[in-house]
Amino acid sequence: NYGLAHSTPVWAPGNLLFVSSAYSGGSRVLNLSQSDGKTAVKELWHSPRLQAHFGTVIRLGDHLYFSSGDNVALITCVNLRSGETVWLQRGFAKAQLVASEGKLILLDEDGTLALVEPTPNELRVLAKASVLQNTAWTPPTLAGAKLYLRDRKNLMALDLAVK
């Protein structure tokens, strides 16, 4: 509705491209192919209900994990190839995700940081803490064993090295 698309498209094997936007944009997977120097686009599926508002979408195998929704956001698992919503999880505000070693580091807009283990069956919350006080829309950044977090007023670095 506002000409906005805040989430980064996700490329997948088989020349599949997942794109998503909030504000009535929805989500879709496109299959791209090339013949005689021309690119053909075929839409595999579209869902107006799946809306990555501003957060990152993580692909692990054939499943996509992201925070979906405008006002109320749910952590969502979607089958990349079929568009089927596999599960929805409450308990976090709109969230940004970063993948590391099969797990996700989640930072929601309320400043809650969590380590979660996503599977096509469930989202297991392994640890959760409130670490920031102001609106946090910036994705967490993982560099080696350092995790950088930012809200509108603060920047934080956490050392995740096992000692």
mmCIF file of N, CA and C in Angstrom, residues 79-143:
data_model
loop_
_atom_site.group_PDB
_atom_site.id
_atom_site.type_symbol
_atom_site.label_atom_id
_atom_site.label_comp_id
_atom_site.label_asym_id
_atom_site.label_seq_id
_atom_site.Cartn_x
_atom_site.Cartn_y
_atom_site.Cartn_z
ATOM 1 N N ASN A 79 6.756 -23.547 4.422
ATOM 2 C CA ASN A 79 7.401 -24.423 3.459
ATOM 3 C C ASN A 79 7.672 -23.610 2.196
ATOM 4 N N LEU A 80 8.931 -23.493 1.834
ATOM 5 C CA LEU A 80 9.354 -22.683 0.692
ATOM 6 C C LEU A 80 8.680 -23.108 -0.598
ATOM 7 N N ARG A 81 8.566 -24.387 -0.837
ATOM 8 C CA ARG A 81 8.093 -24.886 -2.131
ATOM 9 C C ARG A 81 6.569 -24.885 -2.271
ATOM 10 N N SER A 82 5.851 -25.064 -1.147
ATOM 11 C CA SER A 82 4.390 -25.136 -1.227
ATOM 12 C C SER A 82 3.683 -23.873 -0.743
ATOM 13 N N GLY A 83 4.363 -23.073 0.094
ATOM 14 C CA GLY A 83 3.723 -21.903 0.680
ATOM 15 C C GLY A 83 2.892 -22.228 1.914
ATOM 16 N N GLU A 84 2.901 -23.495 2.323
ATOM 17 C CA GLU A 84 2.130 -23.914 3.500
ATOM 18 C C GLU A 84 2.744 -23.308 4.759
ATOM 19 N N THR A 85 1.901 -22.685 5.585
ATOM 20 C CA THR A 85 2.339 -22.235 6.897
ATOM 21 C C THR A 85 2.406 -23.461 7.790
ATOM 22 N N VAL A 86 3.606 -23.790 8.240
ATOM 23 C CA VAL A 86 3.818 -25.002 9.025
ATOM 24 C C VAL A 86 3.459 -24.760 10.485
ATOM 25 N N TRP A 87 3.891 -23.629 11.042
ATOM 26 C CA TRP A 87 3.519 -23.242 12.405
ATOM 27 C C TRP A 87 3.673 -21.737 12.596
ATOM 28 N N LEU A 88 2.997 -21.251 13.639
ATOM 29 C CA LEU A 88 3.067 -19.851 14.065
ATOM 30 C C LEU A 88 3.378 -19.848 15.552
ATOM 31 N N GLN A 89 4.241 -18.942 16.001
ATOM 32 C CA GLN A 89 4.622 -18.904 17.418
ATOM 33 C C GLN A 89 4.444 -17.500 17.968
ATOM 34 N N ARG A 90 3.696 -17.394 19.044
ATOM 35 C CA ARG A 90 3.540 -16.122 19.763
ATOM 36 C C ARG A 90 4.693 -15.966 20.753
ATOM 37 N N GLY A 91 4.758 -14.801 21.392
ATOM 38 C CA GLY A 91 5.721 -14.606 22.465
ATOM 39 C C GLY A 91 6.807 -13.582 22.164
ATOM 40 N N PHE A 92 6.836 -13.074 20.935
ATOM 41 C CA PHE A 92 7.815 -12.058 20.565
ATOM 42 C C PHE A 92 7.107 -10.958 19.780
ATOM 43 N N ALA A 93 7.628 -9.734 19.928
ATOM 44 C CA ALA A 93 7.170 -8.634 19.076
ATOM 45 C C ALA A 93 7.823 -8.816 17.703
ATOM 46 N N LYS A 94 7.597 -7.883 16.777
ATOM 47 C CA LYS A 94 8.242 -7.961 15.455
ATOM 48 C C LYS A 94 9.732 -8.176 15.664
ATOM 49 N N ALA A 95 10.286 -9.146 14.923
ATOM 50 C CA ALA A 95 11.653 -9.556 15.232
ATOM 51 C C ALA A 95 12.550 -9.608 14.007
ATOM 52 N N GLN A 96 13.820 -9.437 14.265
ATOM 53 C CA GLN A 96 14.901 -9.635 13.308
ATOM 54 C C GLN A 96 15.597 -10.932 13.680
ATOM 55 N N LEU A 97 16.104 -11.649 12.683
ATOM 56 C CA LEU A 97 16.744 -12.938 12.917
ATOM 57 C C LEU A 97 18.106 -12.990 12.254
ATOM 58 N N VAL A 98 19.004 -13.751 12.853
ATOM 59 C CA VAL A 98 20.271 -14.086 12.225
ATOM 60 C C VAL A 98 20.530 -15.561 12.529
ATOM 61 N N ALA A 99 20.994 -16.303 11.524
ATOM 62 C CA ALA A 99 21.221 -17.741 11.680
ATOM 63 C C ALA A 99 22.671 -18.007 12.065
ATOM 64 N N SER A 100 22.855 -19.010 12.931
ATOM 65 C CA SER A 100 24.187 -19.451 13.312
ATOM 66 C C SER A 100 24.117 -20.892 13.779
ATOM 67 N N GLU A 101 24.821 -21.749 13.061
ATOM 68 C CA GLU A 101 24.947 -23.158 13.434
ATOM 69 C C GLU A 101 23.594 -23.835 13.665
ATOM 70 N N GLY A 102 22.639 -23.599 12.768
ATOM 71 C CA GLY A 102 21.339 -24.252 12.850
ATOM 72 C C GLY A 102 20.379 -23.641 13.852
ATOM 73 N N LYS A 103 20.812 -22.602 14.520
ATOM 74 C CA LYS A 103 19.952 -21.907 15.475
ATOM 75 C C LYS A 103 19.719 -20.491 14.966
ATOM 76 N N LEU A 104 18.776 -19.804 15.586
ATOM 77 C CA LEU A 104 18.504 -18.415 15.236
ATOM 78 C C LEU A 104 18.713 -17.532 16.451
ATOM 79 N N ILE A 105 19.356 -16.405 16.220
ATOM 80 C CA ILE A 105 19.426 -15.357 17.224
ATOM 81 C C ILE A 105 18.328 -14.388 16.853
ATOM 82 N N LEU A 106 17.453 -14.116 17.791
ATOM 83 C CA LEU A 106 16.258 -13.312 17.556
ATOM 84 C C LEU A 106 16.340 -12.063 18.427
ATOM 85 N N LEU A 107 16.121 -10.916 17.829
ATOM 86 C CA LEU A 107 16.003 -9.659 18.574
ATOM 87 C C LEU A 107 14.686 -9.030 18.160
ATOM 88 N N ASP A 108 13.767 -8.878 19.126
ATOM 89 C CA ASP A 108 12.495 -8.266 18.755
ATOM 90 C C ASP A 108 12.521 -6.764 19.020
ATOM 91 N N GLU A 109 11.537 -6.067 18.503
ATOM 92 C CA GLU A 109 11.525 -4.598 18.577
ATOM 93 C C GLU A 109 11.400 -4.073 20.002
ATOM 94 N N ASP A 110 10.997 -4.923 20.945
ATOM 95 C CA ASP A 110 10.911 -4.522 22.345
ATOM 96 C C ASP A 110 12.229 -4.715 23.088
ATOM 97 N N GLY A 111 13.263 -5.221 22.396
ATOM 98 C CA GLY A 111 14.569 -5.405 23.018
ATOM 99 C C GLY A 111 14.792 -6.776 23.621
ATOM 100 N N THR A 112 13.918 -7.717 23.337
ATOM 101 C CA THR A 112 14.098 -9.078 23.830
ATOM 102 C C THR A 112 15.026 -9.833 22.893
ATOM 103 N N LEU A 113 16.064 -10.406 23.472
ATOM 104 C CA LEU A 113 17.027 -11.214 22.734
ATOM 105 C C LEU A 113 16.775 -12.672 23.082
ATOM 106 N N ALA A 114 16.779 -13.533 22.075
ATOM 107 C CA ALA A 114 16.544 -14.957 22.327
ATOM 108 C C ALA A 114 17.415 -15.803 21.423
ATOM 109 N N LEU A 115 17.771 -16.961 21.936
ATOM 110 C CA LEU A 115 18.400 -18.000 21.132
ATOM 111 C C LEU A 115 17.333 -19.066 20.951
ATOM 112 N N VAL A 116 17.005 -19.351 19.689
ATOM 113 C CA VAL A 116 15.930 -20.297 19.408
ATOM 114 C C VAL A 116 16.432 -21.363 18.439
ATOM 115 N N GLU A 117 15.816 -22.524 18.533
ATOM 116 C CA GLU A 117 16.136 -23.622 17.627
ATOM 117 C C GLU A 117 14.896 -23.907 16.793
ATOM 118 N N PRO A 118 14.947 -23.530 15.511
ATOM 119 C CA PRO A 118 13.780 -23.752 14.660
ATOM 120 C C PRO A 118 13.849 -25.121 13.985
ATOM 121 N N THR A 119 12.730 -25.769 13.907
ATOM 122 C CA THR A 119 12.614 -26.984 13.114
ATOM 123 C C THR A 119 11.284 -26.885 12.369
ATOM 124 N N PRO A 120 11.077 -27.726 11.372
ATOM 125 C CA PRO A 120 9.768 -27.717 10.718
ATOM 126 C C PRO A 120 8.629 -28.124 11.665
ATOM 127 N N ASN A 121 8.963 -28.666 12.837
ATOM 128 C CA ASN A 121 7.931 -29.077 13.791
ATOM 129 C C ASN A 121 7.620 -28.045 14.859
ATOM 130 N N GLU A 122 8.627 -27.245 15.233
ATOM 131 C CA GLU A 122 8.429 -26.313 16.346
ATOM 132 C C GLU A 122 9.554 -25.292 16.417
ATOM 133 N N LEU A 123 9.346 -24.293 17.261
ATOM 134 C CA LEU A 123 10.376 -23.323 17.600
ATOM 135 C C LEU A 123 10.659 -23.502 19.079
ATOM 136 N N ARG A 124 11.850 -23.982 19.385
ATOM 137 C CA ARG A 124 12.237 -24.169 20.785
ATOM 138 C C ARG A 124 13.030 -22.961 21.244
ATOM 139 N N VAL A 125 12.561 -22.305 22.297
ATOM 140 C CA VAL A 125 13.274 -21.170 22.876
ATOM 141 C C VAL A 125 14.286 -21.726 23.864
ATOM 142 N N LEU A 126 15.574 -21.521 23.575
ATOM 143 C CA LEU A 126 16.645 -22.052 24.421
ATOM 144 C C LEU A 126 17.058 -21.063 25.505
ATOM 145 N N ALA A 127 16.984 -19.767 25.213
ATOM 146 C CA ALA A 127 17.327 -18.726 26.177
ATOM 147 C C ALA A 127 16.648 -17.440 25.738
ATOM 148 N N LYS A 128 16.318 -16.594 26.720
ATOM 149 C CA LYS A 128 15.583 -15.364 26.415
ATOM 150 C C LYS A 128 15.879 -14.335 27.498
ATOM 151 N N ALA A 129 16.166 -13.089 27.088
ATOM 152 C CA ALA A 129 16.433 -12.024 28.061
ATOM 153 C C ALA A 129 16.082 -10.679 27.451
ATOM 154 N N SER A 130 15.656 -9.759 28.288
ATOM 155 C CA SER A 130 15.409 -8.385 27.860
ATOM 156 C C SER A 130 16.734 -7.637 27.965
ATOM 157 N N VAL A 131 17.249 -7.131 26.834
ATOM 158 C CA VAL A 131 18.582 -6.513 26.843
ATOM 159 C C VAL A 131 18.587 -5.054 26.388
ATOM 160 N N LEU A 132 17.572 -4.618 25.649
ATOM 161 C CA LEU A 132 17.505 -3.241 25.179
ATOM 162 C C LEU A 132 16.194 -2.613 25.628
ATOM 163 N N GLN A 133 16.190 -1.299 25.801
ATOM 164 C CA GLN A 133 15.023 -0.616 26.357
ATOM 165 C C GLN A 133 14.209 0.174 25.346
ATOM 166 N N ASN A 134 14.806 0.512 24.202
ATOM 167 C CA ASN A 134 14.135 1.343 23.210
ATOM 168 C C ASN A 134 13.810 0.512 21.972
ATOM 169 N N THR A 135 13.035 1.066 21.070
ATOM 170 C CA THR A 135 12.646 0.338 19.866
ATOM 171 C C THR A 135 13.881 -0.158 19.123
ATOM 172 N N ALA A 136 13.909 -1.465 18.866
ATOM 173 C CA ALA A 136 15.064 -2.105 18.209
ATOM 174 C C ALA A 136 14.602 -2.692 16.878
ATOM 175 N N TRP A 137 14.925 -2.006 15.794
ATOM 176 C CA TRP A 137 14.557 -2.492 14.464
ATOM 177 C C TRP A 137 15.767 -2.951 13.656
ATOM 178 N N THR A 138 16.965 -2.746 14.161
ATOM 179 C CA THR A 138 18.172 -3.123 13.437
ATOM 180 C C THR A 138 18.455 -4.606 13.641
ATOM 181 N N PRO A 139 18.741 -5.334 12.561
ATOM 182 C CA PRO A 139 19.070 -6.756 12.728
ATOM 183 C C PRO A 139 20.315 -6.927 13.592
ATOM 184 N N PRO A 140 20.352 -7.979 14.412
ATOM 185 C CA PRO A 140 21.585 -8.262 15.142
ATOM 186 C C PRO A 140 22.685 -8.611 14.141
ATOM 187 N N THR A 141 23.921 -8.310 14.514
ATOM 188 C CA THR A 141 25.061 -8.613 13.664
ATOM 189 C C THR A 141 25.999 -9.530 14.430
ATOM 190 N N LEU A 142 26.316 -10.666 13.840
ATOM 191 C CA LEU A 142 27.208 -11.633 14.460
ATOM 192 C C LEU A 142 28.525 -11.619 13.696
ATOM 193 N N ALA A 143 29.611 -11.301 14.401
ATOM 194 C CA ALA A 143 30.952 -11.292 13.813
ATOM 195 C C ALA A 143 31.841 -12.139 14.711
#
